[in-house]
Amino acid sequence: MPTASFKEELLGEIKNLRAFAVSLSGSVSLADDLVQEALLRAWSNSDKFQPGTSLRAWLFTILRNLYYSNYRKHAREVQDSDGFYARRLAVSGDQESHLDLEDFRQVLRRLPAEQREVLMLIGASGLSYEEAAKVCEVGIGTIKSRLSRARSKLVELLGRDEARDRPAERKIRRGYPRSFSLRRASTRQNGSNG
Amino acid sequence: MKAIRKKTNAAPGLAPPDPRALEAIGRALEAHYADLVQAPLPQKLVELLARLEAGDSASEVQGNGDANG
């Protein structure tokens, strides 16, 4: 049985685990299956977790292994029929800012999975290079080069999408900060409902 | 040229990204992630957690899940 402190820490990581799963698989329903299975595995293998190391990285490793061994082959078909996950997750009433985040997600999904996961691990989940290397079972140099490729590719794709109207850089500067209003927008909406 | 490429760790075949673009991407990634993290957990996961916390072993919970689904 897991210790009380393990349980408590695990509960605190579930939303991060789910966010990583959605980003990795590109599908909410797939992500929820993945999280469920990863949680069960973590729970019954809690004695294998080394206290003092990152529980987040440990959980991500479990989930990632599950994804690549069992789920990846289904990912493409599910992604296509699932609808875009942002529409199912976001409750923003602010359509304009929603679109900016949506644009970004569309582009994110066009990256190879190995680049997308490194972006998520380091750029969003706050893992160190060492932890990300461990999660992905590659060297730190590989992590750094994937991260660099991923960022360059994002800049390129965002630029190409917007090339018809205006330079990518302006689009990025103009559009992205607005996606920060998402959380406020959803809070407002919740507030007015209650 | 080779030395520069190595030093900046730039991906081959792609122009070195504008620092402002990189910064914007960093913020967009954070916003994307924050939006996912703040989404409520689905009922399925809430129930799973409740069962685990109630003291069922993972194998029992897994078994029940299979039988129901």
PDB file of C-alpha atoms in Angstrom:
ATOM      1  CA  MET A   1       0.000   0.000   0.000  1.00  0.00           C
ATOM      2  CA  PRO A   2       1.235   3.499  -0.775  1.00  0.00           C
ATOM      3  CA  THR A   3       2.279   5.665   2.132  1.00  0.00           C
ATOM      4  CA  ALA A   4       0.177   8.649   3.135  1.00  0.00           C
ATOM      5  CA  SER A   5       2.750  11.103   1.827  1.00  0.00           C
ATOM      6  CA  PHE A   6       2.938   9.274  -1.494  1.00  0.00           C
ATOM      7  CA  LYS A   7      -0.840   9.430  -1.811  1.00  0.00           C
ATOM      8  CA  GLU A   8      -0.934  13.090  -1.018  1.00  0.00           C
ATOM      9  CA  GLU A   9       1.796  13.935  -3.489  1.00  0.00           C
ATOM     10  CA  LEU A  10       0.184  11.759  -6.140  1.00  0.00           C
ATOM     11  CA  LEU A  11      -3.158  13.533  -5.786  1.00  0.00           C
ATOM     12  CA  GLY A  12      -1.393  16.826  -6.307  1.00  0.00           C
ATOM     13  CA  GLU A  13       0.102  15.620  -9.588  1.00  0.00           C
ATOM     14  CA  ILE A  14      -2.969  14.231 -11.299  1.00  0.00           C
ATOM     15  CA  LYS A  15      -3.924  17.354 -13.192  1.00  0.00           C
ATOM     16  CA  ASN A  16      -0.366  17.735 -14.427  1.00  0.00           C
ATOM     17  CA  LEU A  17      -0.354  14.129 -15.472  1.00  0.00           C
ATOM     18  CA  ARG A  18      -3.577  14.633 -17.381  1.00  0.00           C
ATOM     19  CA  ALA A  19      -2.313  17.784 -19.073  1.00  0.00           C
ATOM     20  CA  PHE A  20       0.760  15.895 -20.227  1.00  0.00           C
ATOM     21  CA  ALA A  21      -1.385  12.976 -21.423  1.00  0.00           C
ATOM     22  CA  VAL A  22      -3.652  15.256 -23.464  1.00  0.00           C
ATOM     23  CA  SER A  23      -0.666  16.987 -25.013  1.00  0.00           C
ATOM     24  CA  LEU A  24       1.068  13.710 -25.784  1.00  0.00           C
ATOM     25  CA  SER A  25      -1.890  11.857 -27.258  1.00  0.00           C
ATOM     26  CA  GLY A  26      -3.805  14.781 -28.715  1.00  0.00           C
ATOM     27  CA  SER A  27      -7.043  13.302 -27.418  1.00  0.00           C
ATOM     28  CA  VAL A  28      -8.963  13.840 -24.204  1.00  0.00           C
ATOM     29  CA  SER A  29     -10.606  10.429 -24.142  1.00  0.00           C
ATOM     30  CA  LEU A  30      -7.335   8.667 -24.831  1.00  0.00           C
ATOM     31  CA  ALA A  31      -5.658  10.810 -22.203  1.00  0.00           C
ATOM     32  CA  ASP A  32      -8.195   9.827 -19.550  1.00  0.00           C
ATOM     33  CA  ASP A  33      -7.666   6.130 -20.269  1.00  0.00           C
ATOM     34  CA  LEU A  34      -3.934   6.691 -20.069  1.00  0.00           C
ATOM     35  CA  VAL A  35      -4.149   8.577 -16.779  1.00  0.00           C
ATOM     36  CA  GLN A  36      -6.371   5.911 -15.272  1.00  0.00           C
ATOM     37  CA  GLU A  37      -3.985   3.149 -16.198  1.00  0.00           C
ATOM     38  CA  ALA A  38      -0.923   5.122 -15.109  1.00  0.00           C
ATOM     39  CA  LEU A  39      -2.499   5.870 -11.726  1.00  0.00           C
ATOM     40  CA  LEU A  40      -3.282   2.224 -11.109  1.00  0.00           C
ATOM     41  CA  ARG A  41       0.239   1.287 -12.039  1.00  0.00           C
ATOM     42  CA  ALA A  42       1.765   3.981  -9.865  1.00  0.00           C
ATOM     43  CA  TRP A  43      -0.438   2.980  -6.956  1.00  0.00           C
ATOM     44  CA  SER A  44       0.549  -0.670  -7.046  1.00  0.00           C
ATOM     45  CA  ASN A  45       4.221   0.126  -7.687  1.00  0.00           C
ATOM     46  CA  SER A  46       4.559   2.910  -5.150  1.00  0.00           C
ATOM     47  CA  ASP A  47       7.360   1.029  -3.392  1.00  0.00           C
ATOM     48  CA  LYS A  48       9.493   1.459  -6.518  1.00  0.00           C
ATOM     49  CA  PHE A  49       9.340   5.243  -6.326  1.00  0.00           C
ATOM     50  CA  GLN A  50      12.480   6.729  -4.792  1.00  0.00           C
ATOM     51  CA  PRO A  51      11.555   9.408  -2.263  1.00  0.00           C
ATOM     52  CA  GLY A  52      13.387  12.636  -2.878  1.00  0.00           C
ATOM     53  CA  THR A  53      13.205  12.298  -6.663  1.00  0.00           C
ATOM     54  CA  SER A  54      10.539  13.941  -8.796  1.00  0.00           C
ATOM     55  CA  LEU A  55       7.205  12.164  -8.509  1.00  0.00           C
ATOM     56  CA  ARG A  56       6.013  14.126 -11.530  1.00  0.00           C
ATOM     57  CA  ALA A  57       8.832  12.768 -13.677  1.00  0.00           C
ATOM     58  CA  TRP A  58       8.182   9.264 -12.372  1.00  0.00           C
ATOM     59  CA  LEU A  59       4.479   9.470 -13.226  1.00  0.00           C
ATOM     60  CA  PHE A  60       5.204  10.954 -16.641  1.00  0.00           C
ATOM     61  CA  THR A  61       7.578   8.061 -17.325  1.00  0.00           C
ATOM     62  CA  ILE A  62       4.891   5.506 -16.496  1.00  0.00           C
ATOM     63  CA  LEU A  63       2.303   7.262 -18.611  1.00  0.00           C
ATOM     64  CA  ARG A  64       4.645   7.785 -21.527  1.00  0.00           C
ATOM     65  CA  ASN A  65       5.646   4.111 -21.558  1.00  0.00           C
ATOM     66  CA  LEU A  66       1.987   3.119 -21.570  1.00  0.00           C
ATOM     67  CA  TYR A  67       1.315   5.474 -24.431  1.00  0.00           C
ATOM     68  CA  TYR A  68       4.111   4.222 -26.633  1.00  0.00           C
ATOM     69  CA  SER A  69       3.547   0.557 -25.882  1.00  0.00           C
ATOM     70  CA  ASN A  70      -0.259   0.375 -25.964  1.00  0.00           C
ATOM     71  CA  TYR A  71      -1.904   3.497 -27.217  1.00  0.00           C
ATOM     72  CA  ARG A  72       0.105   5.161 -29.898  1.00  0.00           C
ATOM     73  CA  LYS A  73      -1.232   3.006 -32.719  1.00  0.00           C
ATOM     74  CA  HIS A  74      -4.765   4.142 -31.886  1.00  0.00           C
ATOM     75  CA  ALA A  75      -3.853   7.765 -31.502  1.00  0.00           C
ATOM     76  CA  ARG A  76      -4.261   8.846 -35.096  1.00  0.00           C
ATOM     77  CA  GLU A  77      -7.765   7.496 -35.619  1.00  0.00           C
ATOM     78  CA  VAL A  78      -8.938   8.787 -32.249  1.00  0.00           C
ATOM     79  CA  GLN A  79      -7.499  12.228 -32.899  1.00  0.00           C
ATOM     80  CA  ASP A  80      -9.410  12.494 -36.130  1.00  0.00           C
ATOM     81  CA  SER A  81     -12.773  11.476 -34.729  1.00  0.00           C
ATOM     82  CA  ASP A  82     -12.356  13.034 -31.318  1.00  0.00           C
ATOM     83  CA  GLY A  83     -12.737  16.636 -32.326  1.00  0.00           C
ATOM     84  CA  PHE A  84     -10.117  19.008 -31.151  1.00  0.00           C
ATOM     85  CA  TYR A  85      -9.509  18.670 -27.458  1.00  0.00           C
ATOM     86  CA  ALA A  86      -9.532  22.361 -26.748  1.00  0.00           C
ATOM     87  CA  ARG A  87     -13.209  22.494 -27.640  1.00  0.00           C
ATOM     88  CA  ARG A  88     -13.969  19.888 -25.049  1.00  0.00           C
ATOM     89  CA  LEU A  89     -11.798  21.315 -22.328  1.00  0.00           C
ATOM     90  CA  ALA A  90     -11.935  25.039 -22.600  1.00  0.00           C
ATOM     91  CA  VAL A  91     -14.918  26.786 -21.147  1.00  0.00           C
ATOM     92  CA  SER A  92     -13.852  30.212 -22.247  1.00  0.00           C
ATOM     93  CA  GLY A  93     -16.585  32.566 -23.354  1.00  0.00           C
ATOM     94  CA  ASP A  94     -14.005  34.786 -24.974  1.00  0.00           C
ATOM     95  CA  GLN A  95     -13.998  33.483 -28.514  1.00  0.00           C
ATOM     96  CA  GLU A  96     -11.268  35.749 -29.726  1.00  0.00           C
ATOM     97  CA  SER A  97      -8.679  34.728 -27.175  1.00  0.00           C
ATOM     98  CA  HIS A  98      -9.781  31.126 -27.487  1.00  0.00           C
ATOM     99  CA  LEU A  99      -8.885  31.190 -31.158  1.00  0.00           C
ATOM    100  CA  ASP A 100      -5.358  32.261 -30.412  1.00  0.00           C
ATOM    101  CA  LEU A 101      -4.781  29.308 -28.138  1.00  0.00           C
ATOM    102  CA  GLU A 102      -6.541  27.086 -30.640  1.00  0.00           C
ATOM    103  CA  ASP A 103      -4.234  28.250 -33.420  1.00  0.00           C
ATOM    104  CA  PHE A 104      -1.271  27.405 -31.307  1.00  0.00           C
ATOM    105  CA  ARG A 105      -2.622  23.950 -30.501  1.00  0.00           C
ATOM    106  CA  GLN A 106      -3.288  23.143 -34.119  1.00  0.00           C
ATOM    107  CA  VAL A 107       0.335  23.884 -34.873  1.00  0.00           C
ATOM    108  CA  LEU A 108       1.567  22.020 -31.805  1.00  0.00           C
ATOM    109  CA  ARG A 109      -0.176  18.891 -32.991  1.00  0.00           C
ATOM    110  CA  ARG A 110       1.673  18.995 -36.272  1.00  0.00           C
ATOM    111  CA  LEU A 111       5.004  18.490 -34.540  1.00  0.00           C
ATOM    112  CA  PRO A 112       6.440  14.986 -34.292  1.00  0.00           C
ATOM    113  CA  ALA A 113       5.487  13.411 -30.959  1.00  0.00           C
ATOM    114  CA  GLU A 114       9.088  13.270 -29.760  1.00  0.00           C
ATOM    115  CA  GLN A 115       9.429  17.023 -30.205  1.00  0.00           C
ATOM    116  CA  ARG A 116       6.045  17.837 -28.739  1.00  0.00           C
ATOM    117  CA  GLU A 117       6.686  15.827 -25.609  1.00  0.00           C
ATOM    118  CA  VAL A 118       9.999  17.556 -24.954  1.00  0.00           C
ATOM    119  CA  LEU A 119       8.315  20.937 -25.319  1.00  0.00           C
ATOM    120  CA  MET A 120       5.676  19.878 -22.822  1.00  0.00           C
ATOM    121  CA  LEU A 121       8.102  18.382 -20.342  1.00  0.00           C
ATOM    122  CA  ILE A 122      10.514  21.283 -20.257  1.00  0.00           C
ATOM    123  CA  GLY A 123       8.595  24.269 -21.593  1.00  0.00           C
ATOM    124  CA  ALA A 124       5.377  23.627 -19.700  1.00  0.00           C
ATOM    125  CA  SER A 125       5.703  21.017 -16.950  1.00  0.00           C
ATOM    126  CA  GLY A 126       8.884  22.492 -15.575  1.00  0.00           C
ATOM    127  CA  LEU A 127      11.011  19.355 -15.637  1.00  0.00           C
ATOM    128  CA  SER A 128      14.781  19.746 -15.778  1.00  0.00           C
ATOM    129  CA  TYR A 129      16.766  18.542 -18.780  1.00  0.00           C
ATOM    130  CA  GLU A 130      17.977  15.628 -16.677  1.00  0.00           C
ATOM    131  CA  GLU A 131      14.463  14.641 -15.655  1.00  0.00           C
ATOM    132  CA  ALA A 132      13.159  14.970 -19.217  1.00  0.00           C
ATOM    133  CA  ALA A 133      16.056  12.827 -20.463  1.00  0.00           C
ATOM    134  CA  LYS A 134      15.142  10.169 -17.938  1.00  0.00           C
ATOM    135  CA  VAL A 135      11.450  10.271 -18.844  1.00  0.00           C
ATOM    136  CA  CYS A 136      12.226   9.923 -22.563  1.00  0.00           C
ATOM    137  CA  GLU A 137      15.067   7.451 -22.012  1.00  0.00           C
ATOM    138  CA  VAL A 138      17.554   9.422 -24.094  1.00  0.00           C
ATOM    139  CA  GLY A 139      20.620  11.553 -23.360  1.00  0.00           C
ATOM    140  CA  ILE A 140      20.506  15.196 -22.349  1.00  0.00           C
ATOM    141  CA  GLY A 141      22.057  16.184 -25.698  1.00  0.00           C
ATOM    142  CA  THR A 142      19.162  14.554 -27.531  1.00  0.00           C
ATOM    143  CA  ILE A 143      16.672  16.396 -25.343  1.00  0.00           C
ATOM    144  CA  LYS A 144      18.338  19.717 -26.069  1.00  0.00           C
ATOM    145  CA  SER A 145      18.442  19.099 -29.789  1.00  0.00           C
ATOM    146  CA  ARG A 146      14.785  17.978 -29.884  1.00  0.00           C
ATOM    147  CA  LEU A 147      13.799  21.062 -27.957  1.00  0.00           C
ATOM    148  CA  SER A 148      15.680  23.282 -30.364  1.00  0.00           C
ATOM    149  CA  ARG A 149      14.131  21.586 -33.397  1.00  0.00           C
ATOM    150  CA  ALA A 150      10.686  21.805 -31.857  1.00  0.00           C
ATOM    151  CA  ARG A 151      10.989  25.529 -31.230  1.00  0.00           C
ATOM    152  CA  SER A 152      12.342  26.236 -34.694  1.00  0.00           C
ATOM    153  CA  LYS A 153       9.589  24.174 -36.247  1.00  0.00           C
ATOM    154  CA  LEU A 154       6.922  25.994 -34.256  1.00  0.00           C
ATOM    155  CA  VAL A 155       8.237  29.350 -35.368  1.00  0.00           C
ATOM    156  CA  GLU A 156       8.313  28.133 -38.942  1.00  0.00           C
ATOM    157  CA  LEU A 157       4.795  26.664 -38.890  1.00  0.00           C
ATOM    158  CA  LEU A 158       3.280  29.668 -37.169  1.00  0.00           C
ATOM    159  CA  GLY A 159       5.005  31.922 -39.674  1.00  0.00           C
ATOM    160  CA  ARG A 160       3.818  29.898 -42.644  1.00  0.00           C
ATOM    161  CA  ASP A 161       0.224  29.858 -41.464  1.00  0.00           C
ATOM    162  CA  GLU A 162       0.149  33.558 -41.072  1.00  0.00           C
ATOM    163  CA  ALA A 163       2.278  34.493 -44.069  1.00  0.00           C
ATOM    164  CA  ARG A 164      -0.715  35.467 -46.185  1.00  0.00           C
ATOM    165  CA  ASP A 165      -1.777  38.296 -43.896  1.00  0.00           C
ATOM    166  CA  ARG A 166       1.117  39.511 -41.820  1.00  0.00           C
ATOM    167  CA  PRO A 167       4.554  38.539 -40.567  1.00  0.00           C
ATOM    168  CA  ALA A 168       4.598  35.688 -38.083  1.00  0.00           C
ATOM    169  CA  GLU A 169       6.400  37.704 -35.529  1.00  0.00           C
ATOM    170  CA  ARG A 170       3.703  40.330 -35.382  1.00  0.00           C
ATOM    171  CA  LYS A 171       1.025  37.690 -35.184  1.00  0.00           C
ATOM    172  CA  ILE A 172       2.829  36.037 -32.297  1.00  0.00           C
ATOM    173  CA  ARG A 173       3.393  39.255 -30.434  1.00  0.00           C
ATOM    174  CA  ARG A 174      -0.112  40.468 -31.044  1.00  0.00           C
ATOM    175  CA  GLY A 175      -2.034  37.269 -30.515  1.00  0.00           C
ATOM    176  CA  TYR A 176      -0.498  35.080 -27.882  1.00  0.00           C
ATOM    177  CA  PRO A 177      -0.531  37.241 -24.810  1.00  0.00           C
ATOM    178  CA  ARG A 178      -4.287  37.376 -25.200  1.00  0.00           C
ATOM    179  CA  SER A 179      -4.557  33.684 -24.494  1.00  0.00           C
ATOM    180  CA  PHE A 180      -3.702  34.574 -20.929  1.00  0.00           C
ATOM    181  CA  SER A 181      -7.171  35.995 -20.590  1.00  0.00           C
ATOM    182  CA  LEU A 182      -8.513  32.437 -20.936  1.00  0.00           C
ATOM    183  CA  ARG A 183      -8.408  31.695 -17.256  1.00  0.00           C
ATOM    184  CA  ARG A 184      -9.913  34.979 -16.323  1.00  0.00           C
ATOM    185  CA  ALA A 185     -12.575  34.532 -18.973  1.00  0.00           C
ATOM    186  CA  SER A 186     -13.579  31.146 -17.617  1.00  0.00           C
ATOM    187  CA  THR A 187     -13.610  32.440 -14.063  1.00  0.00           C
ATOM    188  CA  ARG A 188     -15.856  35.259 -15.129  1.00  0.00           C
ATOM    189  CA  GLN A 189     -18.181  32.850 -16.810  1.00  0.00           C
ATOM    190  CA  ASN A 190     -18.336  30.605 -13.761  1.00  0.00           C
ATOM    191  CA  GLY A 191     -18.938  33.589 -11.579  1.00  0.00           C
ATOM    192  CA  SER A 192     -21.851  34.874 -13.609  1.00  0.00           C
ATOM    193  CA  ASN A 193     -23.449  31.437 -13.598  1.00  0.00           C
ATOM    194  CA  GLY A 194     -23.353  31.172  -9.832  1.00  0.00           C
TER     195      GLY A 194
ATOM    196  CA  MET B   1      29.240  28.106 -40.131  1.00  0.00           C
ATOM    197  CA  LYS B   2      29.475  24.665 -38.659  1.00  0.00           C
ATOM    198  CA  ALA B   3      30.847  26.026 -35.438  1.00  0.00           C
ATOM    199  CA  ILE B   4      28.021  28.544 -35.144  1.00  0.00           C
ATOM    200  CA  ARG B   5      25.393  25.937 -35.785  1.00  0.00           C
ATOM    201  CA  LYS B   6      26.880  23.711 -33.121  1.00  0.00           C
ATOM    202  CA  LYS B   7      27.120  26.512 -30.643  1.00  0.00           C
ATOM    203  CA  THR B   8      23.558  27.729 -31.056  1.00  0.00           C
ATOM    204  CA  ASN B   9      22.236  24.179 -31.272  1.00  0.00           C
ATOM    205  CA  ALA B  10      19.976  25.352 -34.101  1.00  0.00           C
ATOM    206  CA  ALA B  11      18.039  22.683 -35.937  1.00  0.00           C
ATOM    207  CA  PRO B  12      19.491  22.016 -39.388  1.00  0.00           C
ATOM    208  CA  GLY B  13      17.539  23.367 -42.326  1.00  0.00           C
ATOM    209  CA  LEU B  14      15.674  25.886 -40.208  1.00  0.00           C
ATOM    210  CA  ALA B  15      16.468  29.523 -39.679  1.00  0.00           C
ATOM    211  CA  PRO B  16      17.544  30.448 -36.146  1.00  0.00           C
ATOM    212  CA  PRO B  17      14.350  31.587 -34.418  1.00  0.00           C
ATOM    213  CA  ASP B  18      13.773  35.185 -33.487  1.00  0.00           C
ATOM    214  CA  PRO B  19      14.198  35.544 -29.698  1.00  0.00           C
ATOM    215  CA  ARG B  20      10.858  37.345 -29.473  1.00  0.00           C
ATOM    216  CA  ALA B  21       9.162  34.516 -31.317  1.00  0.00           C
ATOM    217  CA  LEU B  22      10.747  32.045 -28.907  1.00  0.00           C
ATOM    218  CA  GLU B  23       9.526  34.038 -25.972  1.00  0.00           C
ATOM    219  CA  ALA B  24       6.015  34.141 -27.406  1.00  0.00           C
ATOM    220  CA  ILE B  25       6.107  30.384 -27.932  1.00  0.00           C
ATOM    221  CA  GLY B  26       7.186  29.906 -24.343  1.00  0.00           C
ATOM    222  CA  ARG B  27       4.245  31.950 -23.141  1.00  0.00           C
ATOM    223  CA  ALA B  28       1.850  30.134 -25.471  1.00  0.00           C
ATOM    224  CA  LEU B  29       3.072  26.778 -24.172  1.00  0.00           C
ATOM    225  CA  GLU B  30       2.507  27.882 -20.620  1.00  0.00           C
ATOM    226  CA  ALA B  31      -0.972  29.143 -21.463  1.00  0.00           C
ATOM    227  CA  HIS B  32      -1.784  25.891 -23.243  1.00  0.00           C
ATOM    228  CA  TYR B  33      -0.626  23.882 -20.258  1.00  0.00           C
ATOM    229  CA  ALA B  34      -2.297  26.095 -17.677  1.00  0.00           C
ATOM    230  CA  ASP B  35      -5.567  25.761 -19.556  1.00  0.00           C
ATOM    231  CA  LEU B  36      -5.283  21.967 -19.472  1.00  0.00           C
ATOM    232  CA  VAL B  37      -4.270  21.845 -15.817  1.00  0.00           C
ATOM    233  CA  GLN B  38      -7.186  23.963 -14.668  1.00  0.00           C
ATOM    234  CA  ALA B  39      -9.758  21.774 -16.441  1.00  0.00           C
ATOM    235  CA  PRO B  40     -11.851  19.759 -13.971  1.00  0.00           C
ATOM    236  CA  LEU B  41     -11.132  16.045 -13.699  1.00  0.00           C
ATOM    237  CA  PRO B  42     -13.653  13.786 -15.438  1.00  0.00           C
ATOM    238  CA  GLN B  43     -16.029  11.730 -13.285  1.00  0.00           C
ATOM    239  CA  LYS B  44     -14.237   8.549 -14.275  1.00  0.00           C
ATOM    240  CA  LEU B  45     -10.972   9.702 -12.671  1.00  0.00           C
ATOM    241  CA  VAL B  46     -12.694  11.181  -9.636  1.00  0.00           C
ATOM    242  CA  GLU B  47     -14.333   7.806  -8.998  1.00  0.00           C
ATOM    243  CA  LEU B  48     -11.092   5.945  -9.509  1.00  0.00           C
ATOM    244  CA  LEU B  49      -9.364   8.143  -6.957  1.00  0.00           C
ATOM    245  CA  ALA B  50     -12.180   7.676  -4.478  1.00  0.00           C
ATOM    246  CA  ARG B  51     -11.895   3.916  -4.786  1.00  0.00           C
ATOM    247  CA  LEU B  52      -8.132   3.981  -4.413  1.00  0.00           C
ATOM    248  CA  GLU B  53      -8.370   6.261  -1.421  1.00  0.00           C
ATOM    249  CA  ALA B  54     -11.023   4.083   0.162  1.00  0.00           C
ATOM    250  CA  GLY B  55      -8.277   1.506   0.490  1.00  0.00           C
ATOM    251  CA  ASP B  56      -8.979  -0.833  -2.373  1.00  0.00           C
ATOM    252  CA  SER B  57      -5.825  -2.265  -3.830  1.00  0.00           C
ATOM    253  CA  ALA B  58      -5.062  -1.220  -7.381  1.00  0.00           C
ATOM    254  CA  SER B  59      -5.683  -4.758  -8.648  1.00  0.00           C
ATOM    255  CA  GLU B  60      -9.173  -4.803  -7.087  1.00  0.00           C
ATOM    256  CA  VAL B  61      -9.978  -1.434  -8.582  1.00  0.00           C
ATOM    257  CA  GLN B  62      -8.647  -2.547 -11.940  1.00  0.00           C
ATOM    258  CA  GLY B  63     -10.723  -5.741 -11.718  1.00  0.00           C
ATOM    259  CA  ASN B  64     -13.903  -3.832 -10.892  1.00  0.00           C
ATOM    260  CA  GLY B  65     -13.254  -1.462 -13.728  1.00  0.00           C
ATOM    261  CA  ASP B  66     -12.898  -4.319 -16.182  1.00  0.00           C
ATOM    262  CA  ALA B  67     -16.050  -6.024 -14.957  1.00  0.00           C
ATOM    263  CA  ASN B  68     -18.080  -2.854 -15.283  1.00  0.00           C
ATOM    264  CA  GLY B  69     -16.689  -1.730 -18.551  1.00  0.00           C
TER     265      GLY B  69
END
